[in-house]
Amino acid sequence: MSNLSVFIVEDDPMVLEVNKGFLTRLNGFQLVGESVNGHDAYQQIIKKQPNLVLLDMFLPDMTGMELFLKLRAERVPSDIIMITAARDAPTVQEALRLGAIDYLIKPFRFERFEKALQQYKSSTKKLQSSQTFRQEDIDQWLGIQHESLELPKGLNILTMQQILDYLTTHQTAITSEQLAQNVGMARVTVRKYLDFLATKGTVKIELQYGTVGRPTKYYSIK
C-alpha cells in the first residue's frame, strides 16, 4: 500500500508545526497540504481529495464542524480525525455522528497521535485488501470484543490475527502446510490455531480425498 495522503487544517501556527512534526515521525503517511482557514481548506481538499484530514474545530472563518458538513455534502472521500480543544458532549457527539474516525483533545501526546493514525492505516489496509467483509472484521474495527474468540493458554492473539489476515486475503481453501509456509510458521503451530478457529466457527474445514491414504484438510474463512 502506498503512503496515505494527509491534509492538516489548523489555524494556530505552533500547533500546526507540532502536528506536522508528529506526522513526519510516522511511516506510511505523506503530508499533501495544509490550511489555516476553512474556505482555503475546502478548496484544497476538494481538489486534492486526501485520504485523511486532521481537522481543528476553531477556525477564523467557520467552525471545523461547518467544514466537515460541507465536505460531506460534496461526498469527498476523505476520512476525518478531529483535533481540537472542544470537549463538550454535543460537539463530540456531532463529530462522531458525522463520521469522524477519531477525536483528539488538545493538548495530546505523540503516543495518542500515533495510535490514532496507526489504527487508521491498519483499517485502511484491510479495507483495500478485500471486496467483502466478515462481521468479525467490522467488529474489530469498531472495537467490539467477542468472548468466543478469547484464546486459551498457549495461543497468541497476534499470531492468530496473522493467520486470519492471510486466510482472508487468500480467499481460497488452503492446507495447514501451505499456510505455514506462507506465514513463516511451524505447521504444528498453525494447525493449533486453525483447529481453535474451526471450533469457534470462524474457519471451516473441507476434506479432500485422494486415491490412497487419509483425506487432506483444507481451511478457509467462513
Tab-separated table of C-alpha atoms in Angstrom:
chain	number	residue	atom	x	y	z
A	1	MET	CA	0.000	0.000	0.000
A	2	SER	CA	1.379	3.437	-0.968
A	3	ASN	CA	1.658	6.270	1.527
A	4	LEU	CA	-1.645	7.669	2.795
A	5	SER	CA	-2.126	11.335	1.953
A	6	VAL	CA	-2.855	13.708	4.841
A	7	PHE	CA	-4.173	17.287	4.881
A	8	ILE	CA	-3.966	19.397	8.063
A	9	VAL	CA	-6.434	22.182	8.902
A	10	GLU	CA	-5.126	24.223	11.840
A	11	ASP	CA	-5.061	27.997	12.391
A	12	ASP	CA	-2.528	28.031	15.248
A	13	PRO	CA	0.979	28.115	13.672
A	14	MET	CA	2.632	26.438	16.653
A	15	VAL	CA	0.084	23.609	16.808
A	16	LEU	CA	0.331	23.203	13.032
A	17	GLU	CA	4.093	22.712	13.260
A	18	VAL	CA	3.690	20.234	16.124
A	19	ASN	CA	1.190	18.168	14.146
A	20	LYS	CA	3.417	18.251	11.063
A	21	GLY	CA	6.358	17.151	13.188
A	22	PHE	CA	4.362	14.284	14.651
A	23	LEU	CA	3.327	13.201	11.163
A	24	THR	CA	6.902	13.094	9.865
A	25	ARG	CA	7.780	10.628	12.627
A	26	LEU	CA	5.331	8.066	11.239
A	27	ASN	CA	5.926	5.774	8.280
A	28	GLY	CA	3.256	5.345	5.647
A	29	PHE	CA	1.903	8.919	5.615
A	30	GLN	CA	2.555	11.899	3.346
A	31	LEU	CA	1.510	15.487	4.021
A	32	VAL	CA	-0.103	16.848	0.842
A	33	GLY	CA	-1.379	20.190	2.109
A	34	GLU	CA	-2.212	22.467	4.987
A	35	SER	CA	-4.503	25.412	5.634
A	36	VAL	CA	-5.236	27.910	8.386
A	37	ASN	CA	-8.858	28.671	7.423
A	38	GLY	CA	-11.952	26.804	6.373
A	39	HIS	CA	-12.511	28.339	2.929
A	40	ASP	CA	-8.995	27.632	1.675
A	41	ALA	CA	-9.067	24.169	3.247
A	42	TYR	CA	-12.344	23.373	1.478
A	43	GLN	CA	-10.964	24.377	-1.919
A	44	GLN	CA	-7.740	22.411	-1.480
A	45	ILE	CA	-9.408	19.289	-0.074
A	46	ILE	CA	-11.955	19.232	-2.902
A	47	LYS	CA	-9.082	19.345	-5.390
A	48	LYS	CA	-6.602	17.006	-3.682
A	49	GLN	CA	-9.053	14.586	-2.016
A	50	PRO	CA	-6.569	13.311	0.588
A	51	ASN	CA	-7.093	10.015	2.364
A	52	LEU	CA	-7.167	11.737	5.745
A	53	VAL	CA	-7.946	15.219	7.071
A	54	LEU	CA	-6.742	16.336	10.510
A	55	LEU	CA	-9.342	18.984	11.326
A	56	ASP	CA	-9.329	21.671	14.001
A	57	MET	CA	-12.687	22.827	15.373
A	58	PHE	CA	-11.994	26.543	15.780
A	59	LEU	CA	-11.127	28.312	12.516
A	60	PRO	CA	-11.202	32.075	11.781
A	61	ASP	CA	-13.915	31.976	9.074
A	62	MET	CA	-16.034	28.942	10.009
A	63	THR	CA	-16.123	26.120	12.522
A	64	GLY	CA	-14.497	22.814	11.822
A	65	MET	CA	-17.948	21.257	12.012
A	66	GLU	CA	-19.209	23.540	9.246
A	67	LEU	CA	-16.280	22.493	7.062
A	68	PHE	CA	-16.962	18.861	7.961
A	69	LEU	CA	-20.573	19.257	6.768
A	70	LYS	CA	-19.514	20.950	3.510
A	71	LEU	CA	-17.115	18.127	2.705
A	72	ARG	CA	-19.742	15.502	3.476
A	73	ALA	CA	-22.300	17.343	1.318
A	74	GLU	CA	-19.830	17.076	-1.589
A	75	ARG	CA	-19.250	13.395	-0.752
A	76	VAL	CA	-15.498	13.961	-0.593
A	77	PRO	CA	-13.940	10.512	0.078
A	78	SER	CA	-11.638	11.742	2.860
A	79	ASP	CA	-11.662	10.381	6.377
A	80	ILE	CA	-11.528	12.923	9.181
A	81	ILE	CA	-9.867	12.977	12.591
A	82	MET	CA	-10.868	15.899	14.782
A	83	ILE	CA	-8.016	17.618	16.631
A	84	THR	CA	-9.437	20.257	18.934
A	85	ALA	CA	-9.738	21.701	22.413
A	86	ALA	CA	-13.529	21.341	22.228
A	87	ARG	CA	-14.588	18.663	24.682
A	88	ASP	CA	-18.281	19.403	25.333
A	89	ALA	CA	-20.631	16.478	24.804
A	90	PRO	CA	-22.766	17.993	21.969
A	91	THR	CA	-19.674	18.770	19.875
A	92	VAL	CA	-18.116	15.358	20.389
A	93	GLN	CA	-21.428	13.626	19.632
A	94	GLU	CA	-21.995	15.630	16.451
A	95	ALA	CA	-18.496	14.886	15.168
A	96	LEU	CA	-18.962	11.171	15.751
A	97	ARG	CA	-22.412	11.220	14.131
A	98	LEU	CA	-20.903	12.825	11.043
A	99	GLY	CA	-18.353	10.026	10.862
A	100	ALA	CA	-15.158	11.297	12.481
A	101	ILE	CA	-12.937	8.236	12.872
A	102	ASP	CA	-11.207	9.638	15.956
A	103	TYR	CA	-11.309	12.663	18.242
A	104	LEU	CA	-8.112	14.024	19.796
A	105	ILE	CA	-8.420	16.630	22.561
A	106	LYS	CA	-5.630	19.211	22.772
A	107	PRO	CA	-3.093	19.002	24.211
A	108	PHE	CA	-2.230	15.392	23.465
A	109	ARG	CA	0.933	13.320	23.472
A	110	PHE	CA	2.651	11.912	20.408
A	111	GLU	CA	1.694	8.390	21.546
A	112	ARG	CA	-2.027	9.194	21.222
A	113	PHE	CA	-1.490	10.812	17.824
A	114	GLU	CA	0.499	7.791	16.686
A	115	LYS	CA	-2.172	5.372	17.892
A	116	ALA	CA	-4.903	7.225	16.001
A	117	LEU	CA	-3.019	7.235	12.720
A	118	GLN	CA	-1.677	3.699	13.000
A	119	GLN	CA	-5.161	2.346	13.668
A	120	TYR	CA	-6.400	4.297	10.670
A	121	LYS	CA	-3.627	2.880	8.477
A	122	SER	CA	-4.366	-0.657	9.643
A	123	SER	CA	-8.095	-0.415	8.952
A	124	THR	CA	-7.497	1.254	5.569
A	125	LYS	CA	-5.141	-1.537	4.547
A	126	LYS	CA	-7.783	-4.136	5.371
A	127	LEU	CA	-10.490	-2.197	3.544
A	128	GLN	CA	-8.336	-2.047	0.429
A	129	SER	CA	-7.374	-5.731	0.555
A	130	SER	CA	-10.868	-7.176	0.271
A	131	GLN	CA	-14.147	-6.581	-1.548
A	132	THR	CA	-16.324	-8.239	1.075
A	133	PHE	CA	-16.066	-8.322	4.857
A	134	ARG	CA	-16.954	-10.660	7.691
A	135	GLN	CA	-18.806	-9.478	10.752
A	136	GLU	CA	-15.640	-10.162	12.731
A	137	ASP	CA	-13.695	-7.672	10.565
A	138	ILE	CA	-16.229	-4.909	11.153
A	139	ASP	CA	-16.443	-5.701	14.870
A	140	GLN	CA	-12.662	-5.463	15.162
A	141	TRP	CA	-12.600	-2.016	13.512
A	142	LEU	CA	-15.370	-0.846	15.852
A	143	GLY	CA	-13.528	-2.187	18.904
A	144	ILE	CA	-16.167	-4.792	19.720
A	145	GLN	CA	-14.709	-7.710	21.636
A	146	HIS	CA	-16.127	-11.226	21.479
A	147	GLU	CA	-15.867	-13.668	24.337
A	148	SER	CA	-15.977	-16.536	21.846
A	149	LEU	CA	-12.574	-15.516	20.480
A	150	GLU	CA	-10.778	-15.388	23.828
A	151	LEU	CA	-7.698	-17.509	23.392
A	152	PRO	CA	-6.815	-20.497	25.545
A	153	LYS	CA	-3.438	-20.644	27.240
A	154	GLY	CA	-0.577	-21.056	24.796
A	155	LEU	CA	-2.173	-19.183	21.888
A	156	ASN	CA	-1.210	-15.627	20.973
A	157	ILE	CA	-3.624	-13.005	19.614
A	158	LEU	CA	-1.044	-11.503	17.227
A	159	THR	CA	-0.226	-14.891	15.730
A	160	MET	CA	-3.909	-15.696	15.348
A	161	GLN	CA	-4.546	-12.358	13.638
A	162	GLN	CA	-1.693	-13.004	11.209
A	163	ILE	CA	-3.252	-16.345	10.276
A	164	LEU	CA	-6.724	-14.789	9.951
A	165	ASP	CA	-5.396	-11.965	7.782
A	166	TYR	CA	-3.749	-14.414	5.403
A	167	LEU	CA	-6.855	-16.596	5.150
A	168	THR	CA	-8.989	-13.521	4.486
A	169	THR	CA	-6.803	-12.177	1.689
A	170	HIS	CA	-6.078	-15.633	0.200
A	171	GLN	CA	-9.839	-16.278	-0.224
A	172	THR	CA	-9.451	-19.915	-1.323
A	173	ALA	CA	-9.101	-23.051	0.811
A	174	ILE	CA	-5.553	-23.945	1.828
A	175	THR	CA	-3.845	-26.725	3.753
A	176	SER	CA	-2.147	-26.125	7.084
A	177	GLU	CA	1.198	-26.959	5.476
A	178	GLN	CA	0.691	-24.403	2.702
A	179	LEU	CA	-0.424	-21.783	5.195
A	180	ALA	CA	2.560	-22.466	7.455
A	181	GLN	CA	4.951	-21.953	4.548
A	182	ASN	CA	3.303	-18.670	3.538
A	183	VAL	CA	3.227	-17.115	7.011
A	184	GLY	CA	6.620	-18.474	8.054
A	185	MET	CA	5.476	-20.604	10.991
A	186	ALA	CA	5.770	-24.221	12.014
A	187	ARG	CA	2.988	-26.441	10.695
A	188	VAL	CA	2.148	-27.725	14.173
A	189	THR	CA	1.716	-24.136	15.391
A	190	VAL	CA	-0.555	-23.179	12.506
A	191	ARG	CA	-2.590	-26.347	12.993
A	192	LYS	CA	-3.317	-25.440	16.642
A	193	TYR	CA	-4.704	-22.055	15.638
A	194	LEU	CA	-6.709	-23.462	12.748
A	195	ASP	CA	-8.282	-26.130	14.947
A	196	PHE	CA	-9.179	-23.497	17.550
A	197	LEU	CA	-10.715	-21.197	14.932
A	198	ALA	CA	-12.650	-24.122	13.499
A	199	THR	CA	-14.198	-24.892	16.901
A	200	LYS	CA	-15.318	-21.245	17.123
A	201	GLY	CA	-16.902	-21.330	13.684
A	202	THR	CA	-14.539	-18.750	12.207
A	203	VAL	CA	-12.766	-21.225	9.919
A	204	LYS	CA	-14.325	-24.091	8.016
A	205	ILE	CA	-12.650	-27.393	7.146
A	206	GLU	CA	-13.091	-29.270	3.879
A	207	LEU	CA	-11.876	-32.818	3.388
A	208	GLN	CA	-10.467	-33.768	0.001
A	209	TYR	CA	-9.905	-37.455	-0.640
A	210	GLY	CA	-7.080	-38.780	-2.778
A	211	THR	CA	-6.626	-42.204	-4.237
A	212	VAL	CA	-4.782	-43.508	-1.179
A	213	GLY	CA	-4.185	-42.513	2.418
A	214	ARG	CA	-6.038	-40.127	4.676
A	215	PRO	CA	-8.059	-37.186	3.333
A	216	THR	CA	-6.358	-33.783	3.226
A	217	LYS	CA	-7.825	-30.954	5.298
A	218	TYR	CA	-8.335	-27.604	3.587
A	219	TYR	CA	-9.079	-24.491	5.642
A	220	SER	CA	-10.860	-21.271	4.671
A	221	ILE	CA	-12.689	-18.343	6.278
A	222	LYS	CA	-16.410	-18.872	6.700
